[in-house]
């Protein structure tokens, strides 16, 4: 959850204060009131968690709000700012049908395309759109679908913008997706154009047609991007942002119990001052946690003269009950399918597999090796199909291996087990153009905080890494050698002429998580979650059997202790290091046995 607050006063007006300022000097007789109901980043999070954020109660919530607006005679539009599904067990078991049923029940006026909509490629998105009611349009002004599997939907299901009539007024809706789409998803065959000129061209066309009330529904990955656009693009009246999951509100905003105490990014709405007044910018934290309700007032010229609203939490604590159709057709079959996955085997193990938290974060383990091998194997299998460089190293941060799972000899691994071991929505990512100096920095980071059992510690594949824990952090790597014998680092120094390589990791680490210095490298997210890669590897590559010969208990020397030969400290320093090393070893042993 975002914990920072916007620090530029030009867009901090919001809530009641902003409403009162906006209303000064306005003649209400010429006003047009519109309510915008919105959400973003549902990401296949359909099942309720202890009475919170289920798609079944979300549908009930939005239908109740719509009914109240109808009774009051208030016009409203319902929009999504993208990422309505995600590679996950929920998506996998129904091939998107469960997600599509929820979108249909919400009955959007428009849906923005987000980056995760392309996680399985353009053809999969075309298939998914075919499951959504034909009356619901998908929008993106900065994507060119010519030559892609989506081209045939342009003009019937896919649009740059649309107009909808509400309360006798024409409302224009425009959309755009992040320009980084190609590096974070798989929009094969789709051309990504610059956001601002695409939006400006579409606004100009709408205004030429006499439309003076225009909403932007965008998926730019951070609300800061939308805030910047609001101040730079004329003609936008309201922005509904997606992709950043920021929490907007204030101390009076009722939060889900799981988020109480979280910091607000800013007020709801954020009001961005412009030359012609102001633009309200809003978003939600996603995952069907909240419904956004933005109430906007326009004057005759189409300018926003007042804006106020709130996030409405999705919880049974407020008396929400399940929508019966979603409960029967989505929630119950999804729960049954997941129960079946718990009974669905991926393979068996002939060796004790160690995934204990304190071990995968401090030393090589055989389960860590299986996971790192799975990342590398899966990426090598798919790299050419997604125009990615072929990786030679696999890297999995220990913090992404969860729940201290261990498996005894002869135990079966289920599909549910793989999701329990690797539970996050992290994709297999190919990080390209990793230089030798950068690879040294990567592994220095990996071993920099072993003493504190830090999640940045790496389980690796395709490489052997020697390190010296008696050295200071970021001066510990002694050697890095690829499995083919190519030396990258020797005696703590990069080898002259060492090659630049690609590596496979998870999208969290690739994005700079745990301070991995690779966020700025070219990257390709493959349409496979890291737990799916583990399943595929065990069942397909290993033939369903994890053997002791291939994965001996304790590992096989991929990560090993090695002293730097040039390190010759003073005698007094040696005594201090030995004492520190002894303390560190005792501490690690104690934590690992806990």
Coordinates of C-alpha atoms in Angstrom, one line a residue:
X1 CA 0.0 0.0 0.0
X2 CA 1.3 3.4 -0.9
X3 CA 2.5 5.2 2.2
X4 CA 3.6 8.6 0.8
X5 CA 1.5 11.7 0.4
X6 CA 1.7 14.0 -2.7
X7 CA 3.9 16.9 -1.7
X8 CA 2.8 19.5 -4.2
X9 CA 0.1 21.7 -2.9
X10 CA -1.3 22.2 -6.4
X11 CA -3.2 19.0 -6.2
X12 CA -4.0 18.5 -2.5
X13 CA -7.4 20.1 -2.6
X14 CA -10.1 17.5 -2.0
X15 CA -13.1 16.4 0.1
X16 CA -15.4 19.0 1.5
X17 CA -12.9 21.8 1.4
X18 CA -12.4 21.3 -2.3
X19 CA -16.2 21.1 -2.9
X20 CA -16.8 24.4 -1.1
X21 CA -14.1 26.2 -3.0
X22 CA -15.4 24.8 -6.3
X23 CA -18.9 25.9 -5.6
X24 CA -18.1 29.6 -5.1
X25 CA -19.8 31.8 -7.6
X26 CA -21.7 28.9 -9.3
X27 CA -25.3 29.1 -10.4
X28 CA -26.6 25.6 -9.5
X29 CA -29.5 26.0 -12.0
X30 CA -27.2 25.4 -14.9
X31 CA -25.4 22.4 -13.3
X32 CA -25.3 18.8 -14.4
X33 CA -24.6 16.1 -11.8
X34 CA -23.0 12.8 -12.7
X35 CA -21.8 10.0 -10.5
X36 CA -18.9 7.8 -11.6
X37 CA -18.8 4.3 -10.1
X38 CA -15.3 2.8 -10.6
X39 CA -12.8 0.2 -9.7
X40 CA -9.6 -1.2 -11.1
X41 CA -7.2 -4.1 -10.8
X42 CA -9.7 -6.8 -9.9
X43 CA -7.0 -9.2 -10.9
X44 CA -9.0 -12.4 -10.5
X45 CA -9.3 -11.9 -6.7
X46 CA -12.8 -13.3 -6.6
X47 CA -13.0 -15.3 -3.4
X48 CA -13.9 -13.6 -0.1
X49 CA -11.3 -13.6 2.6
X50 CA -12.9 -13.7 6.0
X51 CA -15.9 -11.7 4.8
X52 CA -13.9 -9.1 2.9
X53 CA -13.5 -8.3 -0.8
X54 CA -15.3 -11.2 -2.4
X55 CA -16.7 -10.6 -5.9
X56 CA -20.0 -12.0 -4.7
X57 CA -20.6 -9.2 -2.2
X58 CA -19.0 -6.6 -4.6
X59 CA -21.7 -7.2 -7.1
X60 CA -24.3 -6.8 -4.3
X61 CA -22.6 -3.6 -3.3
X62 CA -22.5 -1.9 -6.7
X63 CA -26.1 -3.0 -7.5
X64 CA -27.3 -1.4 -4.2
X65 CA -25.5 1.8 -5.0
X66 CA -26.9 1.9 -8.6
X67 CA -30.4 1.3 -7.2
X68 CA -30.1 4.2 -4.8
X69 CA -28.8 6.5 -7.6
X70 CA -31.7 5.4 -9.9
X71 CA -34.2 6.1 -7.1
X72 CA -32.7 9.6 -6.6
X73 CA -32.7 10.3 -10.4
X74 CA -28.9 10.8 -10.5
X75 CA -27.2 9.8 -13.8
X76 CA -24.2 7.5 -13.4
X77 CA -21.6 5.7 -15.4
X78 CA -19.7 2.6 -14.4
X79 CA -16.1 2.1 -15.5
X80 CA -13.1 -0.1 -14.9
X81 CA -9.5 1.1 -15.3
X82 CA -8.1 -2.2 -16.3
X83 CA -6.5 -5.5 -15.1
X84 CA -9.7 -7.3 -14.6
X85 CA -8.0 -10.7 -14.6
X86 CA -4.6 -12.1 -13.7
X87 CA -2.7 -15.3 -14.2
X88 CA -3.8 -17.2 -11.1
X89 CA -5.6 -20.4 -10.0
X90 CA -8.9 -18.5 -10.3
X91 CA -8.2 -17.6 -13.9
X92 CA -6.7 -21.0 -14.7
X93 CA -9.5 -23.2 -13.6
X94 CA -12.1 -21.4 -15.7
X95 CA -10.0 -20.0 -18.5
X96 CA -11.3 -16.6 -17.5
X97 CA -15.0 -17.4 -17.4
X98 CA -15.4 -16.7 -13.7
X99 CA -13.8 -13.2 -14.2
X100 CA -16.0 -12.5 -17.2
X101 CA -19.2 -13.4 -15.3
X102 CA -18.3 -10.9 -12.6
X103 CA -17.6 -8.2 -15.2
X104 CA -21.0 -8.9 -16.8
X105 CA -22.8 -8.8 -13.5
X106 CA -21.2 -5.4 -12.8
X107 CA -22.4 -4.2 -16.2
X108 CA -19.7 -1.6 -17.1
X109 CA -20.3 1.3 -19.5
X110 CA -16.6 1.0 -20.4
X111 CA -13.5 -1.1 -19.5
X112 CA -9.9 0.1 -20.0
X113 CA -7.3 -2.3 -21.1
X114 CA -4.5 -2.8 -18.6
X115 CA -1.2 -4.5 -18.8
X116 CA -2.3 -7.8 -17.2
X117 CA -5.0 -8.1 -19.8
X118 CA -2.1 -9.1 -22.1
X119 CA -0.5 -11.6 -19.7
X120 CA -1.4 -14.5 -21.9
X121 CA -0.9 -12.7 -25.2
X122 CA -3.2 -10.9 -27.6
X123 CA -5.2 -14.0 -28.7
X124 CA -6.1 -14.8 -25.1
X125 CA -7.3 -11.2 -24.6
X126 CA -9.4 -11.5 -27.7
X127 CA -10.9 -14.8 -26.4
X128 CA -11.6 -13.2 -23.0
X129 CA -13.3 -10.2 -24.5
X130 CA -15.5 -12.7 -26.4
X131 CA -16.7 -14.0 -23.0
X132 CA -17.7 -10.5 -21.8
X133 CA -21.2 -9.2 -22.8
X134 CA -21.1 -7.6 -26.3
X135 CA -22.6 -4.4 -25.0
X136 CA -19.5 -3.7 -22.8
X137 CA -16.8 -1.9 -24.8
X138 CA -13.1 -2.1 -24.2
X139 CA -11.0 1.1 -24.7
X140 CA -7.5 2.2 -25.4
X141 CA -6.5 5.2 -27.5
X142 CA -2.8 4.5 -27.6
X143 CA -2.8 0.9 -28.9
X144 CA -2.8 0.0 -32.6
X145 CA -4.2 -3.5 -33.0
X146 CA -3.5 -3.7 -36.8
X147 CA -2.0 -7.1 -37.6
X148 CA -2.7 -8.6 -34.2
X149 CA -5.3 -11.2 -33.2
X150 CA -7.4 -8.3 -31.8
X151 CA -7.7 -6.4 -35.1
X152 CA -11.0 -8.0 -35.9
X153 CA -12.6 -6.5 -32.8
X154 CA -11.8 -2.9 -33.6
X155 CA -14.9 -0.9 -34.1
X156 CA -17.2 -3.6 -32.6
X157 CA -15.6 -4.4 -29.2
X158 CA -12.4 -2.3 -29.1
X159 CA -12.5 1.5 -29.3
X160 CA -10.2 4.5 -28.7
X161 CA -13.1 6.3 -27.1
X162 CA -16.9 6.1 -26.8
X163 CA -19.8 8.4 -25.9
X164 CA -22.6 7.4 -23.6
X165 CA -25.8 9.3 -22.9
X166 CA -26.6 9.9 -19.3
X167 CA -29.3 12.1 -18.0
X168 CA -29.8 13.6 -21.5
X169 CA -26.1 14.6 -21.7
X170 CA -23.4 13.1 -23.9
X171 CA -20.3 11.9 -21.9
X172 CA -17.1 11.0 -23.7
X173 CA -14.9 8.3 -22.3
X174 CA -11.2 7.9 -23.4
X175 CA -8.6 5.4 -22.3
X176 CA -4.9 4.8 -22.4
X177 CA -2.5 2.2 -21.1
X178 CA 1.1 2.5 -19.9
X179 CA 3.8 3.0 -22.6
X180 CA 5.8 0.3 -20.8
X181 CA 3.3 -2.3 -21.8
X182 CA 5.7 -4.3 -24.0
X183 CA 8.2 -4.7 -21.2
X184 CA 5.8 -5.8 -18.5
X185 CA 3.3 -7.9 -20.4
X186 CA 2.9 -9.7 -23.8
X187 CA 1.0 -7.6 -26.3
X188 CA 2.2 -9.6 -29.3
X189 CA 1.4 -7.9 -32.5
X190 CA 0.1 -4.7 -30.9
X191 CA 1.8 -1.4 -31.4
X192 CA 2.1 0.9 -28.3
X193 CA 2.0 4.6 -29.0
X194 CA 2.7 7.5 -26.7
X195 CA 0.0 8.2 -24.2
X196 CA -0.4 12.0 -24.3
X197 CA -0.7 12.7 -28.0
X198 CA -3.1 9.7 -28.4
X199 CA -5.3 11.1 -25.7
X200 CA -5.1 14.7 -27.1
X201 CA -6.1 13.5 -30.6
X202 CA -9.1 11.6 -29.2
X203 CA -10.2 14.5 -27.0
X204 CA -10.0 16.8 -30.1
X205 CA -12.2 14.5 -32.0
X206 CA -14.8 14.3 -29.2
X207 CA -14.8 18.1 -28.8
X208 CA -15.2 18.5 -32.6
X209 CA -18.3 16.3 -32.3
X210 CA -19.7 18.7 -29.6
X211 CA -18.8 16.5 -26.5
X212 CA -17.7 18.8 -23.6
X213 CA -17.7 16.3 -20.7
X214 CA -14.8 13.9 -21.0
X215 CA -13.6 11.2 -18.6
X216 CA -10.2 9.5 -19.0
X217 CA -10.0 5.9 -17.7
X218 CA -6.3 5.0 -17.7
X219 CA -4.0 2.3 -16.6
X220 CA -0.6 4.0 -16.3
X221 CA 0.7 2.1 -13.3
X222 CA 1.0 5.0 -10.9
X223 CA -1.5 7.7 -10.1
X224 CA 1.4 10.2 -10.3
X225 CA 1.3 9.6 -14.1
X226 CA -2.4 10.6 -14.2
X227 CA -1.8 13.6 -12.0
X228 CA 0.9 14.8 -14.4
X229 CA -1.5 14.3 -17.4
X230 CA -4.2 16.3 -15.7
X231 CA -2.0 19.3 -15.7
X232 CA -0.7 18.9 -19.2
X233 CA -3.7 17.8 -21.3
X234 CA -6.5 20.2 -22.0
X235 CA -10.0 18.9 -22.2
X236 CA -9.9 16.1 -19.6
X237 CA -12.6 16.7 -17.0
X238 CA -12.1 13.6 -14.8
X239 CA -9.5 10.9 -14.5
X240 CA -10.1 7.4 -13.2
X241 CA -6.7 5.8 -12.7
X242 CA -5.6 2.2 -12.5
X243 CA -2.5 0.1 -12.0
X244 CA -1.0 1.8 -8.9
X245 CA -3.4 0.5 -6.2
X246 CA -3.1 3.7 -4.2
X247 CA -5.4 4.2 -1.2
X248 CA -7.2 7.5 -1.2
X249 CA -9.2 9.0 1.6
X250 CA -8.7 10.5 5.0
X251 CA -9.1 9.6 8.7
X252 CA -12.9 9.4 8.3
X253 CA -12.8 6.8 5.5
X254 CA -14.1 3.4 6.7
X255 CA -11.4 0.9 5.8
X256 CA -11.4 -2.9 5.6
X257 CA -10.1 -4.4 8.9
X258 CA -7.1 -5.8 7.0
X259 CA -6.1 -2.3 6.0
X260 CA -6.8 -0.3 9.1
X261 CA -3.7 1.8 10.0
X262 CA -2.5 2.0 6.3
X263 CA -1.4 5.4 5.1
X264 CA -3.4 7.3 2.5
X265 CA -1.6 8.4 -0.6
X266 CA -3.9 11.5 -0.8
X267 CA -7.5 12.6 -0.5
X268 CA -10.5 11.3 -2.4
X269 CA -10.6 12.9 -4.9
X270 CA -7.2 14.5 -5.6
X271 CA -8.0 17.8 -7.3
X272 CA -5.4 18.9 -9.8
X273 CA -5.3 22.6 -10.5
X274 CA -5.3 23.5 -14.2
X275 CA -5.5 26.7 -16.3
X276 CA -9.3 26.1 -16.7
X277 CA -10.1 25.1 -13.1
X278 CA -9.3 21.6 -11.7
X279 CA -9.4 17.9 -12.6
X280 CA -10.5 15.3 -10.0
X281 CA -8.3 12.2 -10.1
X282 CA -9.3 9.0 -8.3
X283 CA -8.4 5.3 -8.1
X284 CA -9.0 2.3 -5.8
X285 CA -6.6 -0.2 -4.2
X286 CA -8.0 -2.9 -6.5
X287 CA -8.9 -6.6 -5.9
X288 CA -12.6 -5.8 -5.4
X289 CA -11.8 -4.2 -2.0
X290 CA -13.5 -0.9 -2.6
X291 CA -16.1 0.7 -4.9
X292 CA -15.2 4.2 -5.8
X293 CA -18.1 6.7 -6.0
X294 CA -17.2 10.1 -7.4
X295 CA -19.9 12.7 -7.6
X296 CA -19.1 15.4 -10.2
X297 CA -20.9 18.6 -11.1
X298 CA -20.5 20.3 -14.5
X299 CA -21.5 23.7 -15.7
X300 CA -23.0 24.4 -19.1
X301 CA -19.6 24.6 -20.7
X302 CA -18.7 21.1 -19.5
X303 CA -16.3 22.4 -16.8
X304 CA -16.1 20.5 -13.5
X305 CA -17.3 23.0 -10.8
X306 CA -17.5 20.5 -7.9
X307 CA -16.3 17.1 -7.1
X308 CA -16.6 14.9 -4.0
X309 CA -17.0 11.2 -3.2
X310 CA -15.7 8.3 -1.3
X311 CA -14.4 4.7 -1.3
X312 CA -17.0 2.2 -0.1
X313 CA -15.5 -0.9 1.5
X314 CA -16.6 -4.3 0.4
X315 CA -17.3 -6.3 3.6
X316 CA -20.0 -8.4 5.2
X317 CA -19.4 -6.3 8.3
X318 CA -21.6 -3.7 6.7
X319 CA -24.4 -6.1 6.0
X320 CA -23.5 -7.0 2.5
X321 CA -24.7 -10.5 1.4
X322 CA -23.6 -12.6 -1.6
X323 CA -25.1 -12.0 -5.0
X324 CA -26.9 -15.3 -5.5
X325 CA -25.9 -15.8 -9.1
X326 CA -22.3 -15.0 -8.5
X327 CA -22.3 -17.2 -5.4
X328 CA -23.7 -20.1 -7.3
X329 CA -21.9 -19.7 -10.6
X330 CA -18.5 -18.3 -9.6
X331 CA -17.7 -18.6 -5.9
X332 CA -18.9 -22.2 -5.2
X333 CA -17.4 -23.8 -8.4
X334 CA -14.2 -21.9 -7.8
X335 CA -14.0 -23.1 -4.2
X336 CA -14.7 -26.6 -5.4
X337 CA -12.0 -26.3 -8.1
X338 CA -9.4 -25.2 -5.6
X339 CA -10.3 -28.1 -3.3
X340 CA -9.7 -30.4 -6.3
X341 CA -6.3 -28.7 -6.9
X342 CA -5.4 -29.6 -3.3
X343 CA -6.0 -33.2 -4.3
X344 CA -4.3 -32.9 -7.7
X345 CA -0.7 -34.2 -7.7
X346 CA 2.2 -32.5 -9.5
X347 CA 4.8 -35.1 -8.5
X348 CA 6.4 -36.9 -5.7
X349 CA 9.8 -36.5 -4.0
X350 CA 12.4 -39.2 -3.2
X351 CA 14.4 -36.8 -1.0
X352 CA 13.5 -34.5 1.9
X353 CA 12.9 -31.1 0.5
X354 CA 13.8 -28.1 2.6
X355 CA 11.9 -24.8 2.3
X356 CA 12.3 -23.7 5.9
X357 CA 12.2 -19.9 6.0
X358 CA 15.5 -19.5 7.9
X359 CA 17.3 -21.8 5.5
X360 CA 16.1 -20.5 2.1
X361 CA 17.1 -17.0 3.3
X362 CA 20.6 -17.9 4.4
X363 CA 21.9 -20.9 2.5
X364 CA 21.4 -23.1 -0.5
X365 CA 18.6 -25.6 -0.1
X366 CA 17.4 -28.4 -2.4
X367 CA 13.8 -26.9 -2.7
X368 CA 15.4 -23.6 -3.4
X369 CA 17.3 -25.3 -6.2
X370 CA 14.2 -26.9 -7.7
X371 CA 12.5 -23.5 -7.8
X372 CA 15.5 -21.6 -9.3
X373 CA 15.8 -24.4 -11.9
X374 CA 12.1 -24.1 -12.7
X375 CA 12.4 -20.4 -13.4
X376 CA 15.4 -20.9 -15.7
X377 CA 13.9 -23.9 -17.5
X378 CA 10.5 -22.2 -18.0
X379 CA 12.1 -19.0 -19.3
X380 CA 14.4 -20.9 -21.7
X381 CA 11.3 -22.8 -23.0
X382 CA 9.4 -19.6 -23.7
X383 CA 12.0 -17.0 -24.4
X384 CA 12.1 -17.3 -28.2
X385 CA 8.3 -17.1 -28.4
X386 CA 8.2 -13.8 -26.7
X387 CA 11.3 -12.3 -28.4
X388 CA 13.3 -12.4 -25.2
X389 CA 17.0 -13.2 -24.8
X390 CA 17.7 -16.7 -23.6
X391 CA 18.7 -16.6 -19.9
X392 CA 21.6 -18.7 -18.5
X393 CA 21.0 -18.0 -14.8
X394 CA 17.9 -18.5 -12.7
X395 CA 17.4 -16.5 -9.5
X396 CA 14.7 -16.7 -6.8
X397 CA 14.7 -14.5 -3.8
X398 CA 14.3 -16.4 -0.6
X399 CA 11.6 -14.0 0.6
X400 CA 9.4 -15.2 -2.2
X401 CA 9.5 -18.8 -0.9
X402 CA 6.9 -19.0 1.8
X403 CA 5.4 -20.8 4.7
X404 CA 8.4 -22.9 5.6
X405 CA 7.2 -25.9 3.6
X406 CA 9.1 -29.2 3.9
X407 CA 8.3 -32.5 2.2
X408 CA 9.3 -35.9 3.5
X409 CA 10.6 -38.7 1.3
X410 CA 7.7 -40.2 -0.6
X411 CA 5.4 -37.2 -0.1
X412 CA 3.2 -36.0 -2.9
X413 CA 3.3 -32.3 -4.1
X414 CA -0.1 -31.0 -5.2
X415 CA -1.0 -28.1 -7.3
X416 CA -2.1 -26.3 -4.1
X417 CA 1.3 -27.0 -2.6
X418 CA 3.0 -25.1 -5.4
X419 CA 0.8 -22.2 -4.8
X420 CA 1.5 -22.4 -1.1
X421 CA 5.2 -22.4 -1.6
X422 CA 5.1 -19.6 -4.1
X423 CA 1.9 -17.7 -3.3
X424 CA 2.5 -14.3 -4.9
X425 CA 1.3 -13.0 -8.2
X426 CA 4.8 -13.0 -9.6
X427 CA 5.5 -13.8 -13.2
X428 CA 8.6 -15.4 -14.6
X429 CA 10.6 -12.5 -16.0
X430 CA 13.6 -12.5 -18.3
X431 CA 16.0 -9.6 -17.4
X432 CA 18.1 -8.8 -20.4
X433 CA 21.5 -7.2 -21.0
X434 CA 23.0 -8.0 -17.5
X435 CA 26.6 -6.9 -17.6
X436 CA 29.3 -8.6 -15.6
X437 CA 29.6 -5.6 -13.3
X438 CA 25.9 -5.7 -12.8
X439 CA 25.9 -9.4 -12.1
X440 CA 28.5 -8.8 -9.4
X441 CA 26.2 -6.1 -7.9
X442 CA 23.2 -8.5 -8.1
X443 CA 25.0 -11.2 -6.0
X444 CA 26.5 -8.7 -3.6
X445 CA 23.0 -7.6 -2.9
X446 CA 21.8 -11.2 -2.5
X447 CA 24.3 -11.9 0.3
X448 CA 24.5 -8.5 1.8
X449 CA 22.2 -9.1 4.7
X450 CA 22.5 -12.8 5.5
X451 CA 23.0 -12.1 9.2
X452 CA 19.5 -10.8 9.5
X453 CA 17.9 -13.7 7.5
X454 CA 16.9 -11.2 4.8
X455 CA 14.5 -12.2 2.0
X456 CA 17.0 -10.9 -0.6
X457 CA 19.2 -14.0 -0.3
X458 CA 19.1 -15.8 -3.6
X459 CA 18.5 -19.4 -4.6
X460 CA 20.2 -19.9 -7.9
X461 CA 20.4 -22.0 -11.1
X462 CA 22.9 -22.1 -13.9
X463 CA 25.7 -20.6 -11.8
X464 CA 28.1 -21.2 -8.8
X465 CA 28.6 -18.3 -6.5
X466 CA 31.4 -18.1 -3.8
X467 CA 31.1 -15.6 -1.1
X468 CA 32.9 -14.5 2.1
X469 CA 30.7 -13.7 5.0
X470 CA 33.7 -12.4 7.0
X471 CA 33.9 -9.4 4.5
X472 CA 31.8 -6.3 4.8
X473 CA 28.4 -6.2 3.0
X474 CA 28.7 -5.5 -0.7
X475 CA 32.3 -6.7 -0.6
X476 CA 31.5 -10.4 -0.1
X477 CA 31.4 -12.0 -3.6
X478 CA 34.6 -13.9 -4.4
X479 CA 33.6 -15.8 -7.5
X480 CA 30.8 -16.2 -10.1
X481 CA 31.1 -19.0 -12.6
X482 CA 28.4 -20.1 -15.1
X483 CA 27.7 -23.8 -15.4
X484 CA 29.5 -24.0 -18.7
X485 CA 32.7 -22.9 -16.9
X486 CA 32.6 -19.3 -18.0
X487 CA 34.1 -17.1 -15.2
X488 CA 32.4 -13.8 -14.6
X489 CA 34.1 -12.9 -11.3
X490 CA 37.3 -14.3 -9.9
X491 CA 39.0 -13.3 -6.6
X492 CA 36.3 -10.7 -6.2
X493 CA 37.0 -8.9 -9.5
X494 CA 35.1 -9.0 -12.8
X495 CA 37.0 -11.0 -15.3
X496 CA 38.1 -9.1 -18.4
X497 CA 36.1 -10.1 -21.4
X498 CA 33.3 -11.7 -19.3
X499 CA 30.0 -11.8 -21.3
X500 CA 26.8 -9.9 -20.8
X501 CA 24.0 -12.4 -20.1
X502 CA 20.2 -12.6 -19.4
X503 CA 18.8 -14.1 -16.3
X504 CA 15.4 -15.5 -15.3
X505 CA 13.8 -14.4 -12.0
X506 CA 10.4 -13.4 -10.7
X507 CA 8.7 -10.1 -11.5
X508 CA 9.1 -8.8 -7.9
X509 CA 12.8 -9.1 -8.0
X510 CA 13.0 -7.9 -11.6
X511 CA 11.1 -4.8 -10.6
X512 CA 13.7 -3.9 -7.9
X513 CA 12.2 -5.7 -5.0
X514 CA 14.7 -6.5 -2.2
X515 CA 16.9 -3.8 -3.8
X516 CA 17.9 -5.9 -6.7
X517 CA 19.6 -3.5 -9.1
X518 CA 17.9 -4.7 -12.3
X519 CA 14.7 -2.6 -12.5
X520 CA 16.1 -0.5 -15.3
X521 CA 17.2 -3.4 -17.5
X522 CA 15.1 -4.5 -20.5
X523 CA 12.6 -7.1 -19.3
X524 CA 10.1 -9.5 -20.6
X525 CA 7.3 -10.8 -18.3
X526 CA 6.3 -14.3 -19.5
X527 CA 2.7 -15.3 -19.1
X528 CA 3.4 -17.8 -16.4
X529 CA 3.3 -17.3 -12.7
X530 CA 6.3 -18.6 -10.8
X531 CA 4.2 -21.3 -9.1
X532 CA 3.0 -22.4 -12.5
X533 CA 6.6 -22.7 -13.6
X534 CA 7.3 -24.9 -10.6
X535 CA 4.4 -27.2 -11.5
X536 CA 5.4 -27.3 -15.1
X537 CA 9.0 -28.1 -14.3
X538 CA 8.3 -30.9 -11.8
X539 CA 5.7 -32.6 -14.0
X540 CA 7.2 -32.1 -17.4
X541 CA 11.0 -31.8 -17.0
X542 CA 11.4 -34.0 -14.0
X543 CA 8.7 -36.5 -15.1
X544 CA 6.9 -36.0 -11.8
X545 CA 9.8 -37.2 -9.6
X546 CA 12.2 -35.1 -7.6
X547 CA 15.2 -37.4 -7.1
X548 CA 17.9 -37.3 -4.4
X549 CA 20.6 -37.7 -7.1
X550 CA 19.5 -34.5 -8.8
X551 CA 18.5 -32.6 -5.6
X552 CA 20.6 -33.9 -2.7
X553 CA 19.6 -32.7 0.8
X554 CA 21.7 -29.6 1.7
X555 CA 22.2 -28.7 -1.9
X556 CA 25.0 -29.3 -4.4
X557 CA 27.4 -26.5 -3.9
X558 CA 25.8 -23.8 -6.1
X559 CA 26.4 -21.3 -3.2
X560 CA 29.5 -21.8 -1.1
X561 CA 31.8 -20.1 1.4
X562 CA 35.0 -18.9 0.0
X563 CA 37.6 -16.5 1.4
X564 CA 39.0 -13.6 -0.6
X565 CA 42.7 -14.3 -1.0
X566 CA 43.7 -10.6 -1.0
X567 CA 42.0 -10.0 2.3
X568 CA 44.8 -9.8 4.9
X569 CA 43.6 -7.7 7.9
X570 CA 45.7 -6.7 10.9
X571 CA 45.9 -9.3 13.7
X572 CA 43.5 -7.4 16.0
X573 CA 41.0 -7.2 13.2
X574 CA 41.3 -10.9 12.6
X575 CA 40.4 -11.6 16.2
X576 CA 37.4 -9.3 15.8
X577 CA 36.2 -10.9 12.6
X578 CA 36.6 -14.4 14.1
X579 CA 34.4 -13.4 17.0
X580 CA 31.8 -11.8 14.7
X581 CA 31.9 -14.9 12.5
X582 CA 31.3 -17.2 15.4
X583 CA 28.5 -15.1 16.7
X584 CA 26.9 -15.0 13.2
X585 CA 27.2 -18.7 12.8
X586 CA 25.6 -19.4 16.2
X587 CA 22.8 -16.9 15.4
X588 CA 22.1 -18.6 12.1
X589 CA 22.0 -22.0 13.6
X590 CA 19.6 -20.9 16.3
X591 CA 17.3 -19.2 13.8
X592 CA 17.3 -22.2 11.4
X593 CA 16.4 -24.6 14.2
X594 CA 13.5 -22.5 15.4

